[in-house]
Amino acid sequence: MTPPPDADPSAGDKILVRDVHKTFSTKKGDVQVLEGVDLAVRDREFLAIVGPSGCGKSTLLNCMAGFERISTGSIEIDGVEVTAPSPKRVFVFQETGIFPWFSVWDNIGFGLSRMPFEQKHEIVMRYIRMVGLDGFEKSFPSELSGGMKQRVEFARALAVDPDVLYLDEPFGALDAFTRLEMRREVVRIWGETHKTCILVTHDVEEAIELADRIAVMTQRPARIQTVLDNPQPRPRDPDRREFRALKDEIFGILGVERSV
Amino acid sequence: MNRPPPGPVRTFASAVAGFAAFLLVWQLSVSFVPFLERVPAPADTARAISQLATGDLLWKSIVASVFRVAWGFCLAVGIGIPLGVLLGWVPTARAVGNPVVQALRPISPIAWLPIAVLLFGRTRWFSAADVEAIFIIFIASFFPIVTATTSAVSSIDHKYIRSAANFGVGGSLLFRRVILPAAMPQILTGLRLALGIAWVVVVAAEMLGVQSGLGYQINDSRNNLRYDLVTAVMAVIAVIGLLLDSAMSRIEHATLARRGARHA
C-alpha cells in the first residue's frame, strides 16, 4: 500500500484514510463512488472537503463516521479501524438531526443518558451557553429558527466531548444571512474547543472561511485531487486578496472558469 | 386559497347552522313526504331521548357499550402497537407478517362473530356474550393500529436512527427515546381511526347475540315497534361517537402540540 501523498508520517495524524474504494450496488449495476481516496487529517485541525455536487464527499464522510462500510482500503482514527459509529466522533447533519419531540435541554443531553442528573445538567447548561441559547433550554425545536436549531445540534454534538466533528453541509438548509452568522459561530466554537473538524461543502467560500486545509475532490468516481493549505488568520475577509486568490485556485482545480 | 381558519365562535355558529338545516330537512321530509310518514320526527326523537334519560336503561346501555369498546380497544393497543413496532423495525418480520395483516384487514369484523362464539361461547368466568363482543371490537381496532404503527416505524427519518447510533443509544433506550416518539404522530392517527371504527362496530356487534348495550337497544326498540326510541338511541350513539373522537383528538394535540410538525 502506497502512503498517501500528503500524509505527514509524523505524529499528529488523527485520521488516516488509505486507498478507500466504495461501490454501491444498485438495480442498474454497481456504481463506483470513491476510487482510491487518500487523506490524512491532523489532530485538532479544521479540514474542509470541497467538490462538485454528488461527487461522493458525503459518502466519504459517512464512511469516516462509520455509518457506511467501505469496499476496500482502510480508515483509521488514532490507529484504530473505523467499523461503527461512536460518540467519540459526532456527525452534524445537513437538515438538523435534532429530535422534534425533545426540548432543547433534552436534545443536548441526549448523548449523556447514563449520567447523574446534576452532572448532566451542568454539561448541558455549559453548552447551551456556549452556543448562545441561554433561556431557550425548555423550548422545543419547532419554536426555534433554523440557525438556532443548528446551534442545538452543535451543542448536542459537543456535549459528549468527541474528538472529531463531522460537518456534512451543516449550513445547507439555512438562509444566506444565517449561514454567514453560523460560519462565524463555528469559527468561534472551534477556537474554544479545538476539536478535529471535517467539513464537507460545495461552497468554496465557506471552506476558505473555516478551514486550515482544503481537500479538493474530483468528479465521481472520486479521489482527493489536492490538499491546499490555508494559513490566513481568522476571521477571514472574503474581500482580501489571499482569500480571492485561494478561491480562484480552487475554482481552477475544479475546472470552473471564473472572472473576478 | 390559504384563508385563515375561522375563529371558535364562527366554527360553532356554522355547526349549529348545519344541524338546524339538517333538523329542518328531516322535519319537512317526515311531514310532507308520504313515504316517510312512519319515520319519527325530530320532536318524537327528542321526547324519546328525555324518556330514556329518566330511566336507568339508557345509562346502563351506554356503560355496556363503552365498556366493550374500552376493553377491545385497549387490548388492540396493547398487542397492536408492539406488533406494529416489530413489523416496522425488522424488515424480515415485515416481509413475512405484513401480507398476512393486509389480507386479514379487509374482512369485516362482524364476519368474525361465528369464530368469536366458537372461541368464547363457553366462557364461564365472564359473560360469554361480552367476551365475544370485546373480541370483535379488538379485531376491528387491531388492524388499523398495526398498520399505522408498522408504516410509522418503517418510515422513520434515517437521520434520527443515525443520530441515536452516533451517540451510542441502542436497545430499549432507542425504542423509548427515538423510535416510539418518532412514530407517535402516525400511531396516534391510527388510534383515532381505530377508536372510530370500534365505536361503529360495537353497535353492529351488539345487534347480534348480546342482551345489553346501545346496539341491543336499537334492536329491542324495533321489535317493540318504538321507532322513536330507535332514532333516540341513534342520536345518543352519534353524541358519544363525537365525544370519543374529540377526546382522542385532544390527546393527539396535547401530545404533539409542541412539535409543530403537524399542528403548527
Coordinates of C-alpha atoms in Angstrom, one line a residue:
Chain A
M1 CA 0.0 0.0 0.0
T2 CA 1.5 3.3 -1.0
P3 CA 1.4 6.1 1.6
P4 CA -0.9 9.0 0.8
P5 CA 0.9 11.8 -0.9
D6 CA 0.1 14.5 1.6
A7 CA 0.3 12.3 4.7
D8 CA 2.6 13.5 7.3
P9 CA 4.1 10.3 8.7
S10 CA 5.0 12.1 11.9
A11 CA 2.6 12.0 14.9
G12 CA -0.3 14.3 14.8
D13 CA -2.4 12.5 12.2
K14 CA -5.7 11.9 13.7
I15 CA -7.5 10.2 10.8
L16 CA -5.8 8.2 8.1
V17 CA -7.8 7.3 5.0
R18 CA -5.9 5.0 2.8
D19 CA -6.9 3.9 -0.8
V20 CA -10.6 3.8 0.1
H21 CA -12.9 2.5 -2.6
K22 CA -16.6 2.5 -2.2
T23 CA -19.1 0.8 -4.6
F24 CA -22.8 1.0 -4.2
S25 CA -24.9 -1.9 -5.7
T26 CA -28.0 -0.6 -7.5
K27 CA -30.5 -2.3 -9.7
K28 CA -28.7 -1.0 -12.7
G29 CA -25.4 -2.5 -11.5
D30 CA -22.6 -1.3 -9.4
V31 CA -21.8 2.4 -9.0
Q32 CA -18.3 3.3 -8.0
V33 CA -18.4 6.4 -5.8
L34 CA -14.9 6.5 -4.3
E35 CA -11.9 5.3 -6.2
G36 CA -8.7 5.3 -4.2
V37 CA -9.2 8.1 -1.7
D38 CA -6.1 9.0 0.4
L39 CA -6.4 11.6 3.1
A40 CA -4.7 12.4 6.3
V41 CA -6.4 14.6 8.9
R42 CA -4.2 16.2 11.5
D43 CA -5.2 16.3 15.2
R44 CA -7.3 19.4 16.1
E45 CA -7.2 20.8 12.6
F46 CA -10.2 22.1 10.6
L47 CA -10.2 20.4 7.3
A48 CA -12.7 21.1 4.5
I49 CA -13.5 18.8 1.7
V50 CA -14.9 20.5 -1.4
G51 CA -16.0 19.1 -4.7
P52 CA -18.7 19.1 -7.3
S53 CA -22.2 18.1 -6.1
G54 CA -22.8 14.4 -6.0
C55 CA -19.1 13.6 -6.2
G56 CA -19.1 11.4 -3.1
K57 CA -17.9 13.9 -0.4
S58 CA -20.8 13.0 1.9
T59 CA -20.2 9.3 1.2
L60 CA -16.6 9.7 2.3
L61 CA -17.8 11.5 5.5
N62 CA -20.4 8.8 6.2
C63 CA -17.6 6.1 5.8
M64 CA -15.3 8.1 8.2
A65 CA -18.2 8.3 10.7
G66 CA -18.8 4.5 10.5
F67 CA -22.3 4.8 9.1
E68 CA -21.3 3.2 5.9
R69 CA -18.8 0.4 5.2
I70 CA -16.0 0.9 2.7
S71 CA -15.5 -1.6 -0.1
T72 CA -11.7 -1.7 0.1
G73 CA -8.9 0.3 1.8
S74 CA -8.8 1.5 5.4
I75 CA -9.9 4.3 7.6
E76 CA -8.1 4.6 10.9
I77 CA -8.7 7.0 13.7
D78 CA -5.8 7.1 16.3
G79 CA -4.6 3.9 14.6
V80 CA -7.9 2.0 15.1
E81 CA -10.0 0.9 12.1
V82 CA -13.4 2.6 11.9
T83 CA -16.2 -0.1 11.8
A84 CA -19.2 1.5 13.5
P85 CA -20.4 4.9 14.7
S86 CA -19.1 6.1 18.0
P87 CA -19.7 9.1 20.4
K88 CA -16.0 9.9 20.0
R89 CA -16.8 11.3 16.6
V90 CA -20.1 13.0 16.1
F91 CA -21.9 13.8 12.9
V92 CA -23.7 17.1 12.3
F93 CA -26.4 16.7 9.7
Q94 CA -27.4 19.0 6.9
E95 CA -31.0 19.2 7.8
T96 CA -30.9 19.2 11.5
G97 CA -30.9 15.8 13.1
I98 CA -32.1 17.1 16.5
F99 CA -35.3 15.4 17.8
P100 CA -38.5 17.5 17.4
W101 CA -40.1 15.6 20.4
F102 CA -37.4 16.7 22.9
S103 CA -36.8 20.2 24.4
V104 CA -33.5 21.9 23.8
W105 CA -32.3 20.6 27.1
D106 CA -33.2 17.0 26.4
N107 CA -31.7 17.2 22.9
I108 CA -28.4 18.4 24.1
G109 CA -28.4 15.8 26.9
F110 CA -29.3 13.0 24.5
G111 CA -25.9 11.5 24.4
L112 CA -25.5 11.8 28.2
S113 CA -28.3 9.4 29.2
R114 CA -26.3 7.4 31.7
M115 CA -25.1 10.3 33.6
P116 CA -26.4 11.5 37.0
F117 CA -28.8 14.5 36.7
E118 CA -26.6 17.1 38.4
Q119 CA -23.6 16.4 36.2
K120 CA -25.7 16.2 33.1
H121 CA -27.4 19.5 33.8
E122 CA -24.1 21.2 34.3
I123 CA -22.8 19.9 31.0
V124 CA -26.0 20.7 29.1
M125 CA -26.1 24.3 30.5
R126 CA -22.4 24.8 29.7
Y127 CA -23.0 24.0 26.0
I128 CA -26.3 25.9 25.9
R129 CA -24.3 29.0 27.0
M130 CA -21.5 28.2 24.5
V131 CA -23.9 28.2 21.5
G132 CA -25.7 31.3 22.8
L133 CA -29.1 29.7 23.6
D134 CA -29.4 30.8 27.3
G135 CA -33.1 30.9 28.2
F136 CA -34.1 28.5 25.5
E137 CA -33.4 25.3 27.3
K138 CA -37.2 24.5 27.7
S139 CA -38.1 25.4 24.2
F140 CA -38.9 22.9 21.5
P141 CA -37.2 22.8 18.1
S142 CA -40.5 23.8 16.4
E143 CA -40.2 27.1 18.4
L144 CA -36.7 27.8 17.1
S145 CA -35.3 29.3 13.9
G146 CA -33.2 27.3 11.5
G147 CA -30.0 28.8 12.8
M148 CA -31.0 28.1 16.5
K149 CA -31.8 24.5 15.6
Q150 CA -28.3 24.2 14.1
R151 CA -26.9 25.6 17.3
V152 CA -28.7 23.0 19.3
E153 CA -27.2 20.3 17.0
F154 CA -23.7 21.7 17.6
A155 CA -24.3 21.8 21.3
R156 CA -25.6 18.2 21.3
A157 CA -22.5 17.1 19.4
L158 CA -20.1 18.9 21.7
A159 CA -21.8 17.8 24.9
V160 CA -20.4 14.2 24.6
D161 CA -16.9 15.7 24.2
P162 CA -16.0 14.0 21.0
D163 CA -12.5 14.1 19.4
V164 CA -13.9 14.6 15.9
L165 CA -16.8 16.6 14.5
Y166 CA -18.1 15.7 11.0
L167 CA -20.0 18.6 9.4
D168 CA -22.0 17.5 6.4
E169 CA -23.1 20.7 4.7
P170 CA -24.2 21.9 8.1
F171 CA -25.5 25.2 6.8
G172 CA -27.1 23.9 3.6
A173 CA -30.6 24.4 4.9
L174 CA -30.1 27.9 6.3
D175 CA -30.8 31.2 4.6
A176 CA -27.9 33.3 3.4
F177 CA -27.7 35.7 6.3
T178 CA -28.0 32.9 9.0
R179 CA -25.3 31.0 7.1
L180 CA -22.8 33.8 7.4
E181 CA -23.6 34.2 11.1
M182 CA -23.3 30.4 11.8
R183 CA -19.9 30.3 10.0
R184 CA -18.7 32.9 12.4
E185 CA -20.1 31.0 15.3
V186 CA -18.4 27.8 14.2
V187 CA -15.1 29.5 14.0
R188 CA -15.6 30.8 17.5
I189 CA -16.7 27.4 18.9
W190 CA -13.8 25.7 17.1
G191 CA -11.5 28.2 18.6
E192 CA -12.8 27.5 22.1
T193 CA -12.9 23.7 21.8
H194 CA -10.3 22.8 19.2
K195 CA -12.0 19.6 18.1
T196 CA -10.8 18.0 14.9
C197 CA -13.4 19.2 12.4
I198 CA -14.1 17.8 9.0
L199 CA -16.4 19.9 6.9
V200 CA -18.0 18.7 3.7
T201 CA -19.3 21.5 1.5
H202 CA -19.8 22.6 -2.1
D203 CA -19.4 26.2 -1.0
V204 CA -15.8 27.1 -1.7
E205 CA -16.1 30.4 0.2
E206 CA -17.4 28.6 3.2
A207 CA -14.5 26.2 3.1
I208 CA -11.9 29.0 2.9
E209 CA -13.5 31.0 5.7
L210 CA -13.5 28.0 8.1
A211 CA -10.7 25.5 7.2
D212 CA -7.0 25.2 7.9
R213 CA -6.6 23.0 4.9
I214 CA -8.9 22.3 1.9
A215 CA -9.1 19.0 0.2
V216 CA -10.5 19.2 -3.4
M217 CA -12.2 16.1 -4.7
T218 CA -12.7 15.1 -8.3
Q219 CA -15.8 14.1 -10.1
R220 CA -17.2 10.7 -9.4
P221 CA -15.7 8.2 -9.0
A222 CA -13.9 10.5 -6.6
R223 CA -10.3 10.8 -5.4
I224 CA -8.7 13.6 -3.5
Q225 CA -7.2 15.8 -6.2
T226 CA -5.1 18.0 -4.0
V227 CA -5.0 19.4 -0.5
L228 CA -4.4 23.2 -0.1
D229 CA -3.0 25.0 2.9
N230 CA -5.0 27.9 4.1
P231 CA -2.9 29.7 6.8
Q232 CA -4.8 33.0 6.7
P233 CA -5.6 34.5 10.1
R234 CA -9.1 34.3 11.3
P235 CA -11.6 36.0 11.0
R236 CA -11.2 35.9 7.3
D237 CA -12.5 38.5 4.9
P238 CA -13.7 37.3 1.6
D239 CA -12.7 40.6 0.0
R240 CA -9.0 40.2 0.9
R241 CA -6.6 39.3 -1.9
E242 CA -5.3 36.0 -0.4
F243 CA -8.9 34.9 0.1
R244 CA -9.8 35.6 -3.5
A245 CA -6.6 34.1 -4.8
L246 CA -7.3 30.8 -3.0
K247 CA -10.8 30.8 -4.2
D248 CA -9.7 31.2 -7.8
E249 CA -7.1 28.5 -7.4
I250 CA -9.8 26.1 -6.1
F251 CA -12.2 27.0 -8.8
G252 CA -9.4 26.5 -11.3
I253 CA -8.8 23.0 -9.9
L254 CA -12.5 22.2 -10.1
G255 CA -12.4 23.3 -13.7
V256 CA -14.8 26.2 -13.3
E257 CA -13.9 29.3 -15.4
R258 CA -14.5 32.3 -13.3
S259 CA -14.0 36.0 -14.0
V260 CA -13.3 38.2 -11.0
Chain B
M1 CA -56.6 29.6 -1.3
N2 CA -54.9 29.9 2.1
R3 CA -57.6 31.6 4.0
P4 CA -57.1 32.0 7.8
P5 CA -59.1 29.4 9.7
P6 CA -62.4 30.8 11.2
G7 CA -62.5 31.6 14.9
P8 CA -64.2 29.4 17.5
V9 CA -67.4 31.4 17.6
R10 CA -67.7 31.2 13.8
T11 CA -66.9 27.5 13.8
F12 CA -69.6 26.8 16.5
A13 CA -72.2 29.0 14.7
S14 CA -71.6 27.2 11.4
A15 CA -72.0 23.8 13.1
V16 CA -75.3 25.0 14.8
A17 CA -76.5 26.2 11.4
G18 CA -75.7 22.9 9.8
F19 CA -77.6 21.0 12.5
A20 CA -80.5 23.4 12.2
A21 CA -80.7 22.8 8.5
F22 CA -80.5 19.0 9.0
L23 CA -83.3 19.0 11.5
L24 CA -85.4 21.2 9.3
V25 CA -84.9 18.9 6.3
W26 CA -85.7 15.9 8.5
Q27 CA -88.9 17.5 9.9
L28 CA -90.1 18.7 6.5
S29 CA -89.4 15.3 4.8
V30 CA -91.3 13.5 7.6
S31 CA -94.2 15.9 7.4
F32 CA -94.6 16.2 3.6
V33 CA -93.2 13.0 2.0
P34 CA -95.9 10.3 2.4
F35 CA -93.4 7.5 2.0
L36 CA -91.6 8.7 5.2
E37 CA -94.7 9.3 7.4
R38 CA -93.7 6.5 9.8
V39 CA -90.2 7.8 10.4
P40 CA -90.1 9.5 13.8
A41 CA -89.7 13.3 13.6
P42 CA -87.1 15.3 15.5
A43 CA -89.6 16.2 18.1
D44 CA -90.5 12.5 18.6
T45 CA -86.9 11.7 18.9
A46 CA -86.3 14.4 21.5
R47 CA -89.2 13.2 23.5
A48 CA -87.9 9.6 23.4
I49 CA -84.5 10.8 24.5
S50 CA -85.9 12.6 27.5
Q51 CA -88.0 9.5 28.3
L52 CA -84.9 7.3 28.1
A53 CA -82.8 9.6 30.2
T54 CA -85.2 9.5 33.1
G55 CA -84.9 5.7 33.5
D56 CA -81.6 3.9 34.0
L57 CA -81.8 1.8 30.9
L58 CA -80.0 4.3 28.7
W59 CA -77.2 4.7 31.1
K60 CA -76.8 1.0 31.5
S61 CA -76.7 0.6 27.7
I62 CA -74.1 3.3 27.4
V63 CA -71.9 1.8 30.1
A64 CA -72.2 -1.6 28.5
S65 CA -71.2 -0.4 25.0
V66 CA -68.4 1.9 26.3
F67 CA -67.1 -0.9 28.5
R68 CA -66.8 -3.3 25.5
V69 CA -65.2 -0.7 23.3
A70 CA -62.7 0.2 26.1
W71 CA -61.7 -3.4 26.6
G72 CA -61.4 -4.3 22.9
F73 CA -59.6 -1.1 22.1
C74 CA -57.1 -1.4 24.9
L75 CA -56.3 -5.0 24.1
A76 CA -55.8 -3.9 20.5
V77 CA -53.5 -1.1 21.6
G78 CA -51.5 -3.5 23.9
I79 CA -51.0 -6.1 21.2
G80 CA -51.2 -4.0 18.0
I81 CA -48.5 -1.4 18.9
P82 CA -45.8 -3.9 19.9
L83 CA -46.6 -6.0 16.8
G84 CA -46.5 -2.9 14.6
V85 CA -43.2 -1.8 16.0
L86 CA -41.8 -5.3 15.3
L87 CA -43.1 -5.3 11.8
G88 CA -41.9 -1.8 11.2
W89 CA -38.5 -2.3 12.6
V90 CA -37.4 -5.7 11.4
P91 CA -37.6 -6.0 7.6
T92 CA -37.8 -9.7 7.6
A93 CA -40.7 -9.7 10.1
R94 CA -42.4 -7.2 7.9
A95 CA -41.9 -9.2 4.7
V96 CA -43.4 -12.2 6.5
G97 CA -46.1 -10.6 8.6
N98 CA -47.4 -7.7 6.7
P99 CA -49.0 -9.6 3.8
V100 CA -51.0 -11.6 6.4
V101 CA -52.1 -8.5 8.2
Q102 CA -53.1 -6.8 5.0
A103 CA -55.0 -10.0 3.9
L104 CA -57.0 -10.2 7.2
R105 CA -57.7 -6.5 7.4
P106 CA -60.5 -6.3 4.7
I107 CA -62.6 -8.9 6.5
S108 CA -65.4 -7.2 8.2
P109 CA -65.1 -7.6 12.0
I110 CA -68.7 -8.8 12.1
A111 CA -67.7 -11.7 9.9
W112 CA -65.6 -12.9 12.9
L113 CA -68.7 -13.4 15.1
P114 CA -69.1 -17.1 14.5
I115 CA -65.4 -17.6 15.3
A116 CA -65.8 -15.4 18.4
V117 CA -68.7 -17.6 19.5
L118 CA -66.7 -20.7 18.8
L119 CA -63.8 -19.4 20.8
F120 CA -65.5 -17.8 23.7
G121 CA -69.1 -19.2 23.7
R122 CA -68.4 -21.4 26.7
T123 CA -66.6 -18.8 28.8
R124 CA -67.8 -19.1 32.4
W125 CA -65.8 -16.6 34.4
F126 CA -67.1 -13.7 32.4
S127 CA -70.2 -13.1 30.4
A128 CA -69.6 -15.1 27.1
A129 CA -71.6 -12.5 25.1
D130 CA -69.4 -9.7 26.4
V131 CA -66.2 -11.5 25.6
E132 CA -67.5 -12.2 22.1
A133 CA -68.3 -8.5 21.5
I134 CA -65.0 -7.5 23.0
F135 CA -63.2 -9.8 20.6
I136 CA -65.0 -8.3 17.7
I137 CA -64.0 -4.8 18.8
F138 CA -60.5 -6.0 19.3
I139 CA -60.4 -7.3 15.7
A140 CA -61.9 -4.0 14.4
S141 CA -59.4 -1.8 16.1
F142 CA -56.4 -4.1 15.9
F143 CA -55.7 -3.9 12.1
P144 CA -55.7 -0.1 11.8
I145 CA -53.4 0.1 14.8
V146 CA -50.9 -2.5 13.5
T147 CA -51.0 -1.0 10.0
A148 CA -50.4 2.6 11.2
T149 CA -47.7 1.6 13.6
T150 CA -45.9 -0.6 11.0
S151 CA -45.9 2.2 8.5
A152 CA -44.9 4.8 11.1
V153 CA -41.9 2.8 12.3
S154 CA -40.7 1.8 8.9
S155 CA -40.7 5.3 7.6
I156 CA -38.8 7.0 10.5
D157 CA -36.3 9.5 9.1
H158 CA -32.9 7.8 8.8
K159 CA -31.0 10.7 10.4
Y160 CA -32.8 10.1 13.7
I161 CA -31.7 6.5 13.8
R162 CA -28.2 7.5 12.7
S163 CA -28.1 10.2 15.4
A164 CA -29.0 7.7 18.0
A165 CA -26.4 5.2 16.8
N166 CA -23.8 8.0 16.8
F167 CA -24.5 8.8 20.4
G168 CA -24.3 5.1 21.3
V169 CA -28.0 4.9 22.2
G170 CA -29.4 1.5 21.4
G171 CA -31.7 -1.2 22.8
S172 CA -34.7 -0.3 24.9
L173 CA -33.5 3.3 25.2
L174 CA -33.5 3.6 21.4
F175 CA -37.2 2.5 21.4
R176 CA -38.3 4.7 24.2
R177 CA -36.4 7.8 23.3
V178 CA -36.3 7.7 19.5
I179 CA -38.5 5.1 17.7
L180 CA -41.7 5.5 19.7
P181 CA -41.7 9.3 19.7
A182 CA -40.7 9.5 16.1
A183 CA -43.6 7.2 15.2
M184 CA -46.1 8.7 17.6
P185 CA -47.9 11.2 15.3
Q186 CA -48.8 8.4 12.8
I187 CA -49.6 6.0 15.7
L188 CA -52.0 8.5 17.2
T189 CA -53.7 9.0 13.9
G190 CA -54.1 5.2 13.7
L191 CA -55.5 5.0 17.2
R192 CA -58.1 7.7 16.5
L193 CA -59.2 5.9 13.3
A194 CA -59.3 2.6 15.2
L195 CA -61.5 4.0 18.0
G196 CA -63.9 5.5 15.4
I197 CA -64.2 2.1 13.8
A198 CA -64.6 0.3 17.1
W199 CA -67.5 2.6 18.0
V200 CA -69.2 1.9 14.7
V201 CA -68.6 -1.8 15.1
V202 CA -69.8 -2.2 18.7
V203 CA -73.3 -1.2 17.7
A204 CA -73.4 -3.8 15.0
A205 CA -71.8 -6.4 17.3
E206 CA -74.5 -5.8 20.0
M207 CA -77.3 -6.4 17.5
L208 CA -76.1 -10.0 17.3
G209 CA -76.2 -12.0 20.4
V210 CA -75.8 -9.7 23.4
Q211 CA -78.7 -8.6 25.7
S212 CA -77.4 -5.1 26.6
G213 CA -75.7 -2.1 25.1
L214 CA -76.9 0.6 22.6
G215 CA -76.9 -1.8 19.6
Y216 CA -79.2 -4.2 21.6
Q217 CA -81.4 -1.2 22.5
I218 CA -81.9 -0.4 18.8
N219 CA -82.9 -3.9 18.0
D220 CA -85.2 -4.2 21.1
S221 CA -86.9 -0.9 20.3
R222 CA -87.6 -2.0 16.7
N223 CA -89.0 -5.3 18.0
N224 CA -91.4 -3.2 20.1
L225 CA -92.2 -1.0 17.1
R226 CA -90.9 2.0 19.0
Y227 CA -89.1 3.7 16.1
D228 CA -88.9 6.9 18.1
L229 CA -86.6 5.0 20.6
V230 CA -84.6 3.8 17.6
T231 CA -83.8 7.3 16.4
A232 CA -83.2 8.4 20.1
V233 CA -80.6 5.7 20.6
M234 CA -79.0 6.6 17.2
A235 CA -78.7 10.2 18.4
V236 CA -77.1 9.0 21.6
I237 CA -74.6 6.9 19.6
A238 CA -73.8 10.0 17.5
V239 CA -73.1 12.1 20.5
I240 CA -70.9 9.5 22.2
G241 CA -69.0 8.9 19.0
L242 CA -68.3 12.7 18.7
L243 CA -67.2 12.8 22.4
L244 CA -64.8 9.8 21.9
D245 CA -63.3 11.3 18.7
S246 CA -62.8 14.7 20.3
A247 CA -61.2 13.1 23.3
M248 CA -58.7 11.3 21.0
S249 CA -58.1 14.5 19.1
R250 CA -57.3 16.2 22.4
I251 CA -54.9 13.5 23.3
E252 CA -53.3 13.8 19.9
H253 CA -53.0 17.6 20.1
A254 CA -51.7 17.6 23.7
T255 CA -49.0 15.0 22.7
L256 CA -47.9 16.7 19.6
A257 CA -48.6 20.4 20.4
R258 CA -45.0 21.5 20.9
R259 CA -43.6 19.6 18.0
G260 CA -45.1 21.9 15.4
A261 CA -44.8 19.1 12.8
R262 CA -48.5 18.6 12.3
H263 CA -50.2 21.3 14.2
A264 CA -48.0 24.3 13.6

